[in-house]
CSV table of C-alpha atoms in Angstrom, one decimal:
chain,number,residue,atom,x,y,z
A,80,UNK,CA,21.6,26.1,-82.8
A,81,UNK,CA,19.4,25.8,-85.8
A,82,UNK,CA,20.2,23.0,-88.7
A,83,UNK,CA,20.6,25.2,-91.1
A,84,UNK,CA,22.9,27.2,-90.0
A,85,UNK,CA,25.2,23.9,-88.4
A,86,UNK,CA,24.9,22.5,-91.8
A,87,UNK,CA,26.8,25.8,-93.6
A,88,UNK,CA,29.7,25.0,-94.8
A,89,UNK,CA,32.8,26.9,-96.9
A,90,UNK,CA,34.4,25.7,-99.7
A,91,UNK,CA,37.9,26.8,-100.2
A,92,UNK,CA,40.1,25.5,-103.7
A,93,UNK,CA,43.5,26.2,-104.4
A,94,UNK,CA,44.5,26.3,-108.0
A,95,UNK,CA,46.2,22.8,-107.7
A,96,UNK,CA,43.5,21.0,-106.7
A,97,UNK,CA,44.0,20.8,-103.5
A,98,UNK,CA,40.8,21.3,-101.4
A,99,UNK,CA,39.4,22.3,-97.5
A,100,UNK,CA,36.3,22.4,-96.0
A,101,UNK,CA,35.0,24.6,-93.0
A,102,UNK,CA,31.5,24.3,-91.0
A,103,UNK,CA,30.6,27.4,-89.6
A,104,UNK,CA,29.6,25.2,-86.5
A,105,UNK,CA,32.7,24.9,-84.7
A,106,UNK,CA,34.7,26.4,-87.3
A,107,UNK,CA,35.7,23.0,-88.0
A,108,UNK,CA,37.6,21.9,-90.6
A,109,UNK,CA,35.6,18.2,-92.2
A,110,UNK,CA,37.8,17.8,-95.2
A,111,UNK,CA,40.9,18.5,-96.1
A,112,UNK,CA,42.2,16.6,-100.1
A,113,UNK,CA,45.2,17.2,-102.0
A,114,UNK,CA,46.3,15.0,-105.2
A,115,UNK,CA,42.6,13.7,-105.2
A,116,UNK,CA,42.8,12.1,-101.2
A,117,UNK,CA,41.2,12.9,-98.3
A,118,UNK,CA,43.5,13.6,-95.8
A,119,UNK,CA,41.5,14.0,-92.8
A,120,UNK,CA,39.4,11.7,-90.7
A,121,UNK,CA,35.4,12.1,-90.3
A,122,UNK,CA,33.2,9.8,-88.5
A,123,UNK,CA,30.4,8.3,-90.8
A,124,UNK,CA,28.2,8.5,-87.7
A,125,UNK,CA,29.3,12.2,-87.1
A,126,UNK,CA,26.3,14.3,-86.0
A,127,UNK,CA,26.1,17.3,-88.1
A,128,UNK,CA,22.7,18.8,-86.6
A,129,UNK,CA,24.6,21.4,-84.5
A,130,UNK,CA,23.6,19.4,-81.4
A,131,UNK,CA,27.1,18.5,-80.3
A,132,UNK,CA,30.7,18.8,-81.5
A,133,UNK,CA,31.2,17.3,-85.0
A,134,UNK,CA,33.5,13.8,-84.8
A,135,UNK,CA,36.2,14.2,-86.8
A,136,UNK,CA,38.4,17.0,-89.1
A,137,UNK,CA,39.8,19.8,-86.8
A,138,UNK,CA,37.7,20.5,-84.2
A,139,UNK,CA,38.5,23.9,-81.8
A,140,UNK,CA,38.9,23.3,-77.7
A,141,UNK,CA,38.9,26.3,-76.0
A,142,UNK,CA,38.9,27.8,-73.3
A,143,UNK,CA,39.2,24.2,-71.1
A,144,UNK,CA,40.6,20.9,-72.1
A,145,UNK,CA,38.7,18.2,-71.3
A,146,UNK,CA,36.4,18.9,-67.7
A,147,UNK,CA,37.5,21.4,-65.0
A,148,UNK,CA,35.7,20.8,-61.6
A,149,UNK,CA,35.8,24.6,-61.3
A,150,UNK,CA,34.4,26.0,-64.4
A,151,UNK,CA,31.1,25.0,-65.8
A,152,UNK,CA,31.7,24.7,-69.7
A,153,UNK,CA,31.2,21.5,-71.5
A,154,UNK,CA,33.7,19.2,-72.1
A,155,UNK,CA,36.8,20.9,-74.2
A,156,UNK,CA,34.8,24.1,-74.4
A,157,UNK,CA,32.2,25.9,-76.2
A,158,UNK,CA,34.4,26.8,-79.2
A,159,UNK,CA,33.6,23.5,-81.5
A,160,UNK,CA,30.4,24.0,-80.5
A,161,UNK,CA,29.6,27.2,-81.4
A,162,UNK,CA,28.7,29.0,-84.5
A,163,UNK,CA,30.9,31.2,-85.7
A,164,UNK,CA,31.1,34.4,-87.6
A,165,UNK,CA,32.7,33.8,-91.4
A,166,UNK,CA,34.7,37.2,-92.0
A,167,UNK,CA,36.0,36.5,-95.5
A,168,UNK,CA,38.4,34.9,-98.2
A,169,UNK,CA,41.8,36.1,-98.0
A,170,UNK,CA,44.3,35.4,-101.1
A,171,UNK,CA,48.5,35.7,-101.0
A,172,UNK,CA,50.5,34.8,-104.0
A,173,UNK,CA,50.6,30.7,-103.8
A,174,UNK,CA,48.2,30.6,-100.8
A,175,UNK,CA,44.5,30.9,-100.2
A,176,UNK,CA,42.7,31.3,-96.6
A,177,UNK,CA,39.4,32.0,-95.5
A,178,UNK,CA,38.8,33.6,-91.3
A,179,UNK,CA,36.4,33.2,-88.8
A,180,UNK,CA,35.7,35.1,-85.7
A,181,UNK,CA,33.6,34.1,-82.3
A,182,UNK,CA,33.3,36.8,-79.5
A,183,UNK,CA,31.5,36.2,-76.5
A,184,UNK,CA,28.5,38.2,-77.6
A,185,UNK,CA,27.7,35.4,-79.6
A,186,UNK,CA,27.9,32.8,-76.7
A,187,UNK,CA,24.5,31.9,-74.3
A,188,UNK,CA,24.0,32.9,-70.7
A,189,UNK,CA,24.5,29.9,-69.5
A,190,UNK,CA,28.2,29.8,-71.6
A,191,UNK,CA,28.7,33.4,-70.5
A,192,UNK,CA,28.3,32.0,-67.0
A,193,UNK,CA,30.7,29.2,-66.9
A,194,UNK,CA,33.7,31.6,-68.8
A,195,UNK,CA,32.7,35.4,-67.6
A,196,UNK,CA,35.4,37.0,-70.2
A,197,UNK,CA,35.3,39.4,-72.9
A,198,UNK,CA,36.9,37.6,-75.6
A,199,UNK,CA,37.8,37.3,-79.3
A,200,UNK,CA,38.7,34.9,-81.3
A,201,UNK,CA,40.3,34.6,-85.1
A,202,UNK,CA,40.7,31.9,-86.9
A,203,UNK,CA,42.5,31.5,-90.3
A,204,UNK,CA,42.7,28.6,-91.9
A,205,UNK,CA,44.7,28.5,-95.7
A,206,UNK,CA,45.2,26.3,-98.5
A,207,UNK,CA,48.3,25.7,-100.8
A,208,UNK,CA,49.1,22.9,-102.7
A,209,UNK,CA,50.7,20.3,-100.6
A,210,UNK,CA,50.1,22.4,-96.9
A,211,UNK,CA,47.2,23.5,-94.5
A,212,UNK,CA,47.7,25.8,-91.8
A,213,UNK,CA,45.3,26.7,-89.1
A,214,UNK,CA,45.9,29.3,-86.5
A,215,UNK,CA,44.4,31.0,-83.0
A,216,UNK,CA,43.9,34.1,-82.7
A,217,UNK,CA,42.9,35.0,-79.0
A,218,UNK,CA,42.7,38.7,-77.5
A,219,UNK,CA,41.8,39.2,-74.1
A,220,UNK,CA,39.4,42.2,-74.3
A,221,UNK,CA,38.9,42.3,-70.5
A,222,UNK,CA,41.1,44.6,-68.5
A,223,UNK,CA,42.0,41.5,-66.2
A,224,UNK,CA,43.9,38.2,-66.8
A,225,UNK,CA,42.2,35.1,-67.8
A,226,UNK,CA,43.1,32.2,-68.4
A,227,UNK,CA,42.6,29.0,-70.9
A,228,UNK,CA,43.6,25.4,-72.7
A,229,UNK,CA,43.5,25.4,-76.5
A,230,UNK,CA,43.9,22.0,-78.8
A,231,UNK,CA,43.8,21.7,-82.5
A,232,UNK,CA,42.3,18.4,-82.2
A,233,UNK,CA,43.4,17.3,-85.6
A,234,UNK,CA,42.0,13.7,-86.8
A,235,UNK,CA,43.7,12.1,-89.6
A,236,UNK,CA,42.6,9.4,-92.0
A,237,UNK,CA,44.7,6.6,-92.3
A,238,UNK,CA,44.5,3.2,-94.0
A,239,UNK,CA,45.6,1.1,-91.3
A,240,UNK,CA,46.8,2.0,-87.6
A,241,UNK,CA,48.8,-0.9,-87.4
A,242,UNK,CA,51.2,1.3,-89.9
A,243,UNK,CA,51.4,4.6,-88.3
A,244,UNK,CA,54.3,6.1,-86.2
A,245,UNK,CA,54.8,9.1,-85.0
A,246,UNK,CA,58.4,10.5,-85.4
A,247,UNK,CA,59.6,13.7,-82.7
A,248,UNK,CA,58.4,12.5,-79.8
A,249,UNK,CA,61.4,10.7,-78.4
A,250,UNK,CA,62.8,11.5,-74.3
A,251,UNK,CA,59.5,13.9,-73.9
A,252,UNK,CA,57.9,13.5,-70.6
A,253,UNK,CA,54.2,12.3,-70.9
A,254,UNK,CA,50.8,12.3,-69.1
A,255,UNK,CA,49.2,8.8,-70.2
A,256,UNK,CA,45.6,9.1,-69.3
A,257,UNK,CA,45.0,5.6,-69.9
A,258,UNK,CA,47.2,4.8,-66.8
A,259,UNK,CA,45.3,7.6,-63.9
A,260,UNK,CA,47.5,10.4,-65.4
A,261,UNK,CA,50.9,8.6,-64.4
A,262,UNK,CA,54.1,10.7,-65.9
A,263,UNK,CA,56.6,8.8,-68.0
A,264,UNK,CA,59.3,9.7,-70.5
A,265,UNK,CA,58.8,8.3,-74.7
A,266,UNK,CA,61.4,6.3,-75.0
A,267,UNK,CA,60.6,5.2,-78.4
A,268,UNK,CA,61.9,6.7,-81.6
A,269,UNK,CA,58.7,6.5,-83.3
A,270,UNK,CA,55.6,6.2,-81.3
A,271,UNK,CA,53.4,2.9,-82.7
A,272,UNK,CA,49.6,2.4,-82.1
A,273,UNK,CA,48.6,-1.3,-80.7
A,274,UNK,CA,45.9,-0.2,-78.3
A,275,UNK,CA,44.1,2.6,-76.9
A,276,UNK,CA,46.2,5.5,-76.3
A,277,UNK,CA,45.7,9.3,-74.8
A,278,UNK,CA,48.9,10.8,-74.1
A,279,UNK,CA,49.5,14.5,-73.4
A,280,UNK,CA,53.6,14.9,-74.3
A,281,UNK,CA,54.5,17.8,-72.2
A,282,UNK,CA,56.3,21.0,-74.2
A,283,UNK,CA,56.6,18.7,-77.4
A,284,UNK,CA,58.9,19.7,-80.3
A,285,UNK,CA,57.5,22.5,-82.6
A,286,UNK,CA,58.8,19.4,-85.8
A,287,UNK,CA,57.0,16.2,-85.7
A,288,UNK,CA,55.9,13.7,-88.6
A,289,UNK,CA,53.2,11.3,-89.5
A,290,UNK,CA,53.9,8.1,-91.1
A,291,UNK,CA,51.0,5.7,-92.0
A,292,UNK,CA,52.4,3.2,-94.2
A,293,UNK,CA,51.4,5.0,-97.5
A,294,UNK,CA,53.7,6.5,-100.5
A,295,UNK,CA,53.3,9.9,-98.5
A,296,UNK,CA,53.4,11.4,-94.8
A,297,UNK,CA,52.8,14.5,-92.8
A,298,UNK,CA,55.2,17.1,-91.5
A,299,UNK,CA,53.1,18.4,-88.4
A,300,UNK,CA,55.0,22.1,-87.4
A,301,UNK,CA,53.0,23.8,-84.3
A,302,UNK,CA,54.0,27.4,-83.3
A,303,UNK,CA,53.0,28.8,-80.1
A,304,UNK,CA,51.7,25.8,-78.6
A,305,UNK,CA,53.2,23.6,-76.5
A,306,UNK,CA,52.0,20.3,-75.9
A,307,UNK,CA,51.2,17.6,-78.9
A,308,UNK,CA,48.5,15.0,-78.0
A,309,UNK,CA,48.2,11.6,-79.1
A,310,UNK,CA,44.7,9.7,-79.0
A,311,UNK,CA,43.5,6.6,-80.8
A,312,UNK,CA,40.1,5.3,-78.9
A,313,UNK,CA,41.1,1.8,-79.7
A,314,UNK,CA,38.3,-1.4,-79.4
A,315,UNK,CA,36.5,-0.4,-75.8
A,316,UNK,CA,35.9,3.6,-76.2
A,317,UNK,CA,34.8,2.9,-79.6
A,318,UNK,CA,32.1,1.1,-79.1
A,319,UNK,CA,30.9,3.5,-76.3
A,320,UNK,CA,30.8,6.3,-78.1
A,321,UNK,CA,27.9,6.8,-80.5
A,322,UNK,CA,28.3,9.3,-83.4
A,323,UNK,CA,31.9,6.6,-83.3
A,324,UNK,CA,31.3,3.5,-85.6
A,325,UNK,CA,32.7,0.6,-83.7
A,326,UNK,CA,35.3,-0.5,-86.1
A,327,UNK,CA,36.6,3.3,-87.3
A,328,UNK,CA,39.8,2.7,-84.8
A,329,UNK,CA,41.0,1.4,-87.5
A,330,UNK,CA,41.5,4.3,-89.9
A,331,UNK,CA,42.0,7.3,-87.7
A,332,UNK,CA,44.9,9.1,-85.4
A,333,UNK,CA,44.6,11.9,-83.5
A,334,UNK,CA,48.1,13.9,-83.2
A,335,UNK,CA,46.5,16.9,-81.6
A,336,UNK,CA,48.9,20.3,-80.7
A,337,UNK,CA,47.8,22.6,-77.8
A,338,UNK,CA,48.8,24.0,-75.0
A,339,UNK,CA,46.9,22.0,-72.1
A,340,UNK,CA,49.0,20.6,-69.7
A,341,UNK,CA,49.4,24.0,-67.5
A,342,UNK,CA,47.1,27.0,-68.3
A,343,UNK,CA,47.9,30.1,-71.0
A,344,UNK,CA,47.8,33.0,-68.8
A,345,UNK,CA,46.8,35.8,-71.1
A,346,UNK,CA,46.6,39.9,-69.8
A,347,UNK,CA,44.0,42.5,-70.3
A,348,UNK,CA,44.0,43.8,-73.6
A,349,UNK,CA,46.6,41.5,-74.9
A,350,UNK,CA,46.9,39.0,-77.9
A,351,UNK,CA,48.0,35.5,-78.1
A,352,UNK,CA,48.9,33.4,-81.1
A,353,UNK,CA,49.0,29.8,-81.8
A,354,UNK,CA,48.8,27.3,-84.8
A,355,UNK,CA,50.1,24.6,-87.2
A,356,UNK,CA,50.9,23.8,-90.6
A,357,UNK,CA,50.8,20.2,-92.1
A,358,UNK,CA,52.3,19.8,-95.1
A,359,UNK,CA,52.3,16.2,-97.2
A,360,UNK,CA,55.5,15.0,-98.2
């Protein structure tokens, strides 16, 4: 993937100020501001080169989530690390949005290898004052089933994590991948942060909130997806990872909605739709 083109980046405004920005590599969204904040978390030691998945903002996973013995893709999939096609700004009364396609023309060999489907994907992301909504778009183009994982693996900036809670989650069966995948049920009203965490929360409510000790929150409303994961690296991970600054655990939460924990089966020729809105309150 050449620099240059990792590096592009659209700019999208809404007439309140509110703001969003989208690399072309990955489709990510890397910023997202409204009443002058940034709402979204992006690592100062993110790589931006195009030579792996940018740390922070929204980044895609599809078609697998995390590793699959069986299918040879890298880990979460080849959409965050791909480039992708810009199709154009789209405006709607109060709202403005900007799309993005990848097909799997655009993929390698050795991609095309590891996922042999005839795909496309759309990917709208729009701006209105207080709100962002990003949504999937995925049509099966081959005349057989396939079948795939996809995560909005939404990071977001906080002050402190010792402050943040996450409201919705309450008597929802979860896969903790810090304990060997053991299955255990939220019992908490409001899920707290006091050391690394990686839960999958199985068919999650499509309503959950963000709370981070500021004069504001986030409404989180998925559609189509149905699992929400929750991912703070804590002291350990951090310092293994390396485009990850050591003490960033601090200011960052992933609540991250998907549908991972059993596969989306999707038919030949058919179209499946999936996304969220956050809105600051």
């Amino acid at each position: 993937m050449p620099a240059q083109e990792a590096n592009k980046i659209v700019h999208l405004s809404h007439p309140s100020g509110a703001k969003v920005e989208i690399a072309l590599f990955g489709a990510t969204v890397t910023s997202w501001s409204v009443d002058g904040k940034e709402r979204l978390f992006v690592s100062e030691k993110a790589v931006r080169d195009g030579s792996k998945a940018i740390r922070g903002g929204i980044p895609l996973v599809f078609p697998i989530f995390g590793t699959k013995e069986k299918i040879q893709l890298p880990q979460h999939g080849f959409a965050r690390n791909s480039y992708w096609e810009y199709i154009g700004l789209l405006t709607d009364n109060d709202e403005v949005a900007v799309r993005f396609a990848l097909k799997d023309n655009q993929l390698d060999s050795q991609l095309r290898k590891g996922w042999p489907h005839s795909f496309r994907l759309t990917y709208t992301v729009t701006l209105t004052a207080k709100s962002l909504k990003t949504v999937l778009v995925v049509k099966n183009e081959d005349e057989d089933t396939f079948e795939f994982n996809t995560l909005l693996h939404t990071y977001f900036r906080i002050p402190d994590i010792s402050k943040v809670a996450v409201e919705g989650l309450t008597d929802r069966k979860y896969i903790d991948k810090v304990e060997n995948a053991a299955v255990s049920t939220e019992e908490r009203a409001k899920v707290t942060i006091a050391s690394e965490v990686d839960r999958i929360y199985c068919d999650a409510p499509d309503s959950l909130h963000l709370y981070y000790g500021g004069p504001d929150s986030i409404a989180i409303e998925k559609t189509g997806l149905k699992d929400t994961v929750v991912w703070n690296p804590w002291i350990e991970k951090s310092k293994g990872m390396g485009d990850f600054g050591d003490e960033e655990y601090h200011n960052m939460v992933c609540v991250e909605v998907g549908s991972v924990a059993d596969w989306v089966k999707l038919g030949g020729g058919a179209t499946w739709t999936g996304g969220q809105t956050l809105t600051i309150q």
